[in-house]
């Protein structure tokens, strides 16, 4: 009971319950005390003689089916996960249930430094143990999956999903252990962790440096079609399908090519026109 806030404990003592609560995980699991608490606020809807104060799983399910129906009719904000955790005696589930009942029935908030989590497992307890005493994968399944869950599970796939979730949490917990104590697991640092980390220069400094270096250079025009001096041009003879090309035209093209210093002149020679199509040959250097 020490896990409950002080105002919640005073509230429970004021109700004068028929059973003294010693271990909330076991005392609230069958739902009988929950029905007795609700009967103080709703005596007409909750008849305590309809509930069985037994410890079997059948008694628990019958009591909680009645309570769940009552919660839905009254629109009480009691989570389904909290009820299932209380039925299967999960750690801290009963305390969360009592706090939700206190807030719902009295319209008063509970004050806690850290909010409670609805993931009812033993990871918080395992993290407090030394590394050599923490649970293995099989022990984690045994501690977090109750026998009553195996009996009341809807189908095999549902139980497999629960088991896989427990194993995933255990693997994540083991990874955190390896990060906390790498020497125990023989983890060696990688080359990227060993090498000294150099502070990268900012892009703005690089840009300024490039601009300053370019300012000292003199710009000069560069011809894209510069022709070397040792390039020789060959005369191409083409058989034309239409008319013959005059020799004077070829002489004029050759003179223009020889006088072209920068190589910008691209001569084109019409090969002829047949059937409405024209062909043009361009001299390649």
CSV table of C-alpha atoms in Angstrom, one decimal:
chain,number,residue,atom,x,y,z
A,1,UNK,CA,0.0,0.0,0.0
A,2,UNK,CA,3.0,2.3,0.3
A,3,UNK,CA,2.9,2.8,-3.5
A,4,UNK,CA,-0.5,4.7,-3.3
A,5,UNK,CA,-0.6,8.5,-2.6
A,6,UNK,CA,-1.5,9.7,0.9
A,7,UNK,CA,-4.8,11.1,-0.1
A,8,UNK,CA,-5.8,7.8,-1.8
A,9,UNK,CA,-4.9,5.9,1.4
A,10,UNK,CA,-7.0,8.2,3.5
A,11,UNK,CA,-9.9,7.8,1.1
A,12,UNK,CA,-9.8,4.0,1.3
A,13,UNK,CA,-9.7,4.1,5.1
A,14,UNK,CA,-12.7,6.3,5.2
A,15,UNK,CA,-14.8,3.7,3.2
A,16,UNK,CA,-14.5,1.1,6.0
A,17,UNK,CA,-14.0,-1.9,3.7
A,18,UNK,CA,-14.8,-5.4,4.9
A,19,UNK,CA,-11.4,-6.7,3.9
A,20,UNK,CA,-8.2,-5.0,5.0
A,21,UNK,CA,-5.8,-4.5,2.0
A,22,UNK,CA,-2.4,-5.9,2.7
A,23,UNK,CA,-1.1,-6.7,-0.8
A,24,UNK,CA,-3.1,-4.7,-3.5
A,25,UNK,CA,-1.8,-7.0,-6.3
A,26,UNK,CA,-3.7,-10.0,-4.8
A,27,UNK,CA,-6.5,-8.3,-2.9
A,28,UNK,CA,-7.9,-6.4,-5.8
A,29,UNK,CA,-7.5,-9.1,-8.4
A,30,UNK,CA,-10.9,-10.8,-8.1
A,31,UNK,CA,-12.8,-7.5,-8.3
A,32,UNK,CA,-14.7,-8.0,-5.0
A,33,UNK,CA,-13.1,-5.0,-3.2
A,34,UNK,CA,-13.7,-2.8,-6.3
A,35,UNK,CA,-17.4,-3.7,-6.3
A,36,UNK,CA,-17.5,-2.8,-2.6
A,37,UNK,CA,-15.9,0.6,-3.2
A,38,UNK,CA,-18.4,1.3,-6.0
A,39,UNK,CA,-21.4,0.2,-3.8
A,40,UNK,CA,-20.7,3.2,-1.5
A,41,UNK,CA,-21.3,5.6,-4.4
A,42,UNK,CA,-23.9,3.5,-6.4
A,43,UNK,CA,-25.8,1.3,-3.9
A,44,UNK,CA,-28.7,0.8,-6.3
A,45,UNK,CA,-26.6,-0.3,-9.3
A,46,UNK,CA,-24.0,-2.4,-7.5
A,47,UNK,CA,-25.3,-5.2,-5.3
A,48,UNK,CA,-22.4,-6.7,-3.4
A,49,UNK,CA,-24.2,-10.1,-3.0
A,50,UNK,CA,-23.9,-10.5,-6.8
A,51,UNK,CA,-20.1,-10.7,-6.6
A,52,UNK,CA,-18.1,-13.8,-5.5
A,53,UNK,CA,-15.1,-13.3,-3.2
A,54,UNK,CA,-13.2,-16.2,-4.7
A,55,UNK,CA,-9.7,-16.7,-6.1
A,56,UNK,CA,-10.4,-18.9,-9.1
A,57,UNK,CA,-10.1,-17.5,-12.6
A,58,UNK,CA,-13.8,-18.2,-13.2
A,59,UNK,CA,-14.8,-16.0,-10.2
A,60,UNK,CA,-12.5,-13.2,-11.3
A,61,UNK,CA,-13.8,-13.2,-14.9
A,62,UNK,CA,-17.5,-13.2,-13.7
A,63,UNK,CA,-16.9,-10.3,-11.3
A,64,UNK,CA,-14.9,-8.2,-13.8
A,65,UNK,CA,-17.5,-8.8,-16.6
A,66,UNK,CA,-20.1,-7.2,-14.3
A,67,UNK,CA,-17.7,-4.3,-13.4
A,68,UNK,CA,-16.8,-3.7,-17.1
A,69,UNK,CA,-20.4,-3.5,-18.0
A,70,UNK,CA,-21.0,-1.0,-15.2
A,71,UNK,CA,-18.0,1.2,-16.3
A,72,UNK,CA,-19.4,1.3,-19.9
A,73,UNK,CA,-22.8,2.3,-18.7
A,74,UNK,CA,-21.5,5.1,-16.5
A,75,UNK,CA,-18.8,6.2,-19.0
A,76,UNK,CA,-16.1,5.8,-16.4
A,77,UNK,CA,-12.5,6.2,-17.7
A,78,UNK,CA,-11.1,2.8,-16.6
A,79,UNK,CA,-8.6,1.4,-19.0
A,80,UNK,CA,-9.0,-2.1,-20.3
A,81,UNK,CA,-5.3,-2.7,-19.9
A,82,UNK,CA,-5.5,-1.8,-16.3
A,83,UNK,CA,-8.3,-4.2,-15.6
A,84,UNK,CA,-6.5,-7.0,-17.4
A,85,UNK,CA,-3.3,-6.3,-15.4
A,86,UNK,CA,-5.3,-6.4,-12.1
A,87,UNK,CA,-7.0,-9.7,-13.0
A,88,UNK,CA,-3.6,-11.3,-13.8
A,89,UNK,CA,-1.9,-9.8,-10.7
A,90,UNK,CA,0.6,-7.7,-12.7
A,91,UNK,CA,2.8,-5.4,-10.7
A,92,UNK,CA,1.5,-1.8,-10.1
A,93,UNK,CA,-1.7,-2.6,-12.1
A,94,UNK,CA,-3.9,-2.6,-8.9
A,95,UNK,CA,-2.4,0.7,-7.7
A,96,UNK,CA,-3.2,2.4,-11.1
A,97,UNK,CA,-6.8,1.0,-10.9
A,98,UNK,CA,-7.4,2.4,-7.4
A,99,UNK,CA,-6.0,5.8,-8.4
A,100,UNK,CA,-8.3,5.9,-11.5
A,101,UNK,CA,-11.3,5.0,-9.2
A,102,UNK,CA,-10.3,7.7,-6.8
A,103,UNK,CA,-10.1,10.3,-9.6
A,104,UNK,CA,-13.4,9.1,-11.2
A,105,UNK,CA,-15.5,8.9,-8.0
A,106,UNK,CA,-14.3,11.9,-6.1
A,107,UNK,CA,-13.4,14.2,-9.0
A,108,UNK,CA,-10.0,14.9,-7.4
A,109,UNK,CA,-6.6,14.5,-9.1
A,110,UNK,CA,-3.8,12.5,-7.6
A,111,UNK,CA,-0.4,14.2,-7.2
A,112,UNK,CA,2.6,12.2,-8.2
A,113,UNK,CA,6.1,13.4,-9.1
A,114,UNK,CA,6.3,10.9,-12.0
A,115,UNK,CA,3.3,9.6,-13.8
A,116,UNK,CA,2.6,5.9,-13.8
A,117,UNK,CA,3.2,3.8,-16.8
A,118,UNK,CA,0.5,1.4,-18.1
A,119,UNK,CA,3.1,-1.1,-19.3
A,120,UNK,CA,3.0,-3.6,-16.5
A,121,UNK,CA,6.3,-5.5,-16.7
A,122,UNK,CA,9.4,-5.9,-14.5
A,123,UNK,CA,11.8,-3.8,-16.5
A,124,UNK,CA,12.1,-1.2,-13.8
A,125,UNK,CA,12.9,-3.8,-11.3
A,126,UNK,CA,15.4,-5.5,-13.6
A,127,UNK,CA,17.2,-2.3,-14.2
A,128,UNK,CA,17.9,-1.9,-10.5
A,129,UNK,CA,19.6,-5.3,-10.3
A,130,UNK,CA,23.3,-5.9,-11.0
A,131,UNK,CA,24.1,-7.2,-14.4
A,132,UNK,CA,24.8,-10.7,-13.4
A,133,UNK,CA,21.4,-11.0,-11.6
A,134,UNK,CA,19.2,-9.8,-14.3
A,135,UNK,CA,16.7,-12.1,-16.0
A,136,UNK,CA,17.2,-14.1,-19.2
A,137,UNK,CA,14.8,-14.3,-22.1
A,138,UNK,CA,13.0,-17.3,-20.7
A,139,UNK,CA,12.8,-15.8,-17.2
A,140,UNK,CA,11.4,-12.6,-18.6
A,141,UNK,CA,8.6,-14.6,-20.3
A,142,UNK,CA,7.9,-16.4,-17.1
A,143,UNK,CA,7.8,-13.2,-15.0
A,144,UNK,CA,5.7,-11.1,-17.4
A,145,UNK,CA,3.2,-13.7,-18.8
A,146,UNK,CA,1.0,-15.2,-16.1
A,147,UNK,CA,-0.6,-18.6,-16.1
A,148,UNK,CA,-4.0,-17.1,-16.0
A,149,UNK,CA,-3.3,-15.3,-19.3
A,150,UNK,CA,-2.5,-18.7,-20.9
A,151,UNK,CA,-5.8,-20.0,-19.7
A,152,UNK,CA,-8.0,-17.0,-20.7
A,153,UNK,CA,-6.2,-16.1,-23.9
A,154,UNK,CA,-8.6,-15.7,-26.9
A,155,UNK,CA,-6.4,-17.6,-29.3
A,156,UNK,CA,-2.8,-18.8,-29.9
A,157,UNK,CA,-1.9,-15.9,-32.1
A,158,UNK,CA,-2.8,-13.4,-29.3
A,159,UNK,CA,-0.5,-15.2,-26.8
A,160,UNK,CA,2.3,-15.4,-29.4
A,161,UNK,CA,2.1,-11.6,-29.9
A,162,UNK,CA,2.3,-11.1,-26.2
A,163,UNK,CA,5.3,-13.4,-26.0
A,164,UNK,CA,7.0,-11.7,-28.9
A,165,UNK,CA,6.5,-8.3,-27.3
A,166,UNK,CA,8.1,-9.5,-24.1
A,167,UNK,CA,11.1,-10.8,-26.0
A,168,UNK,CA,11.5,-7.6,-27.9
A,169,UNK,CA,11.5,-5.6,-24.7
A,170,UNK,CA,14.1,-8.0,-23.2
A,171,UNK,CA,16.3,-7.6,-26.3
A,172,UNK,CA,16.1,-3.8,-26.1
A,173,UNK,CA,17.0,-4.0,-22.4
A,174,UNK,CA,20.0,-6.2,-23.2
A,175,UNK,CA,21.2,-3.7,-25.8
A,176,UNK,CA,21.0,-0.9,-23.2
A,177,UNK,CA,23.2,-3.2,-20.9
A,178,UNK,CA,25.8,-3.5,-23.6
A,179,UNK,CA,25.9,0.3,-23.9
A,180,UNK,CA,26.2,0.8,-20.2
A,181,UNK,CA,29.0,-1.7,-19.6
A,182,UNK,CA,30.9,-2.5,-22.9
A,183,UNK,CA,33.9,-3.9,-21.0
A,184,UNK,CA,31.8,-6.7,-19.5
A,185,UNK,CA,30.6,-7.9,-23.0
A,186,UNK,CA,34.0,-7.4,-24.7
A,187,UNK,CA,32.8,-4.7,-27.1
A,188,UNK,CA,35.7,-2.9,-28.8
A,189,UNK,CA,35.4,0.6,-30.2
A,190,UNK,CA,35.2,1.0,-33.9
A,191,UNK,CA,37.7,2.9,-36.0
A,192,UNK,CA,35.3,5.8,-36.3
A,193,UNK,CA,35.1,6.0,-32.5
A,194,UNK,CA,38.9,5.8,-32.1
A,195,UNK,CA,40.0,8.4,-34.6
A,196,UNK,CA,40.1,12.0,-33.4
A,197,UNK,CA,37.1,14.0,-34.5
A,198,UNK,CA,38.1,17.2,-36.5
A,199,UNK,CA,35.9,20.2,-36.4
A,200,UNK,CA,34.6,20.7,-39.9
A,201,UNK,CA,34.9,24.2,-41.4
A,202,UNK,CA,31.8,26.1,-42.2
A,203,UNK,CA,30.6,26.3,-45.8
A,204,UNK,CA,30.6,30.1,-45.6
A,205,UNK,CA,34.4,30.1,-44.9
A,206,UNK,CA,35.0,27.8,-47.8
A,207,UNK,CA,33.0,30.1,-50.1
A,208,UNK,CA,34.8,33.2,-49.0
A,209,UNK,CA,38.1,31.5,-49.5
A,210,UNK,CA,37.2,30.5,-53.0
A,211,UNK,CA,35.9,34.0,-53.8
A,212,UNK,CA,39.2,35.6,-52.5
A,213,UNK,CA,41.4,33.2,-54.5
A,214,UNK,CA,39.4,33.9,-57.7
A,215,UNK,CA,39.7,37.7,-57.2
A,216,UNK,CA,43.5,37.5,-57.7
A,217,UNK,CA,43.3,35.8,-61.0
A,218,UNK,CA,43.0,37.6,-64.3
A,219,UNK,CA,40.2,36.5,-66.6
A,220,UNK,CA,41.1,35.9,-70.2
A,221,UNK,CA,38.8,35.0,-73.1
A,222,UNK,CA,38.9,31.4,-74.1
A,223,UNK,CA,37.6,30.3,-77.5
A,224,UNK,CA,35.5,27.2,-77.4
A,225,UNK,CA,36.4,26.2,-81.0
A,226,UNK,CA,40.1,26.9,-80.9
A,227,UNK,CA,41.8,25.1,-83.9
A,228,UNK,CA,45.5,23.9,-83.5
A,229,UNK,CA,47.9,25.0,-86.2
A,230,UNK,CA,48.9,21.5,-87.3
A,231,UNK,CA,45.3,20.5,-88.3
A,232,UNK,CA,44.9,19.7,-92.1
A,233,UNK,CA,41.6,19.6,-93.9
A,234,UNK,CA,40.8,16.9,-96.5
A,235,UNK,CA,38.6,17.4,-99.5
A,236,UNK,CA,35.5,15.2,-99.6
A,237,UNK,CA,34.0,14.1,-102.9
A,238,UNK,CA,30.4,13.2,-102.8
A,239,UNK,CA,28.3,11.7,-105.5
A,240,UNK,CA,25.2,13.7,-105.9
A,241,UNK,CA,21.9,12.2,-106.8
A,242,UNK,CA,20.6,15.4,-108.5
A,243,UNK,CA,22.7,18.1,-110.1
A,244,UNK,CA,26.5,18.5,-110.0
A,245,UNK,CA,28.1,20.9,-107.6
A,246,UNK,CA,30.2,23.6,-109.3
A,247,UNK,CA,33.9,23.5,-108.6
A,248,UNK,CA,34.0,27.2,-107.8
A,249,UNK,CA,31.8,26.6,-104.8
A,250,UNK,CA,34.2,23.9,-103.5
A,251,UNK,CA,37.1,26.3,-104.0
A,252,UNK,CA,35.3,29.0,-102.0
A,253,UNK,CA,34.6,26.7,-99.1
A,254,UNK,CA,38.2,25.5,-99.0
A,255,UNK,CA,39.4,29.1,-98.9
A,256,UNK,CA,37.1,30.0,-96.1
A,257,UNK,CA,38.3,26.9,-94.1
A,258,UNK,CA,41.9,27.8,-94.6
A,259,UNK,CA,41.3,31.4,-93.5
A,260,UNK,CA,39.2,30.5,-90.5
A,261,UNK,CA,41.5,31.2,-87.5
A,262,UNK,CA,39.2,30.4,-84.7
A,263,UNK,CA,37.4,27.4,-86.3
A,264,UNK,CA,34.0,28.9,-86.1
A,265,UNK,CA,33.0,28.3,-89.7
A,266,UNK,CA,30.9,25.2,-90.3
A,267,UNK,CA,30.5,24.6,-94.1
A,268,UNK,CA,27.4,22.8,-95.3
A,269,UNK,CA,27.1,21.3,-98.8
A,270,UNK,CA,23.8,20.5,-100.4
A,271,UNK,CA,23.9,17.0,-101.8
A,272,UNK,CA,20.7,17.4,-103.8
A,273,UNK,CA,16.9,17.1,-103.7
A,274,UNK,CA,15.0,14.1,-104.8
A,275,UNK,CA,11.3,13.2,-104.2
A,276,UNK,CA,10.8,16.3,-102.1
A,277,UNK,CA,13.7,15.5,-99.6
A,278,UNK,CA,16.9,17.5,-99.3
A,279,UNK,CA,20.2,16.1,-98.0
A,280,UNK,CA,22.9,18.3,-96.4
A,281,UNK,CA,26.5,17.2,-95.6
A,282,UNK,CA,28.4,19.0,-93.0
A,283,UNK,CA,32.2,19.0,-93.0
A,284,UNK,CA,33.7,17.4,-89.9
A,285,UNK,CA,37.2,18.5,-88.7
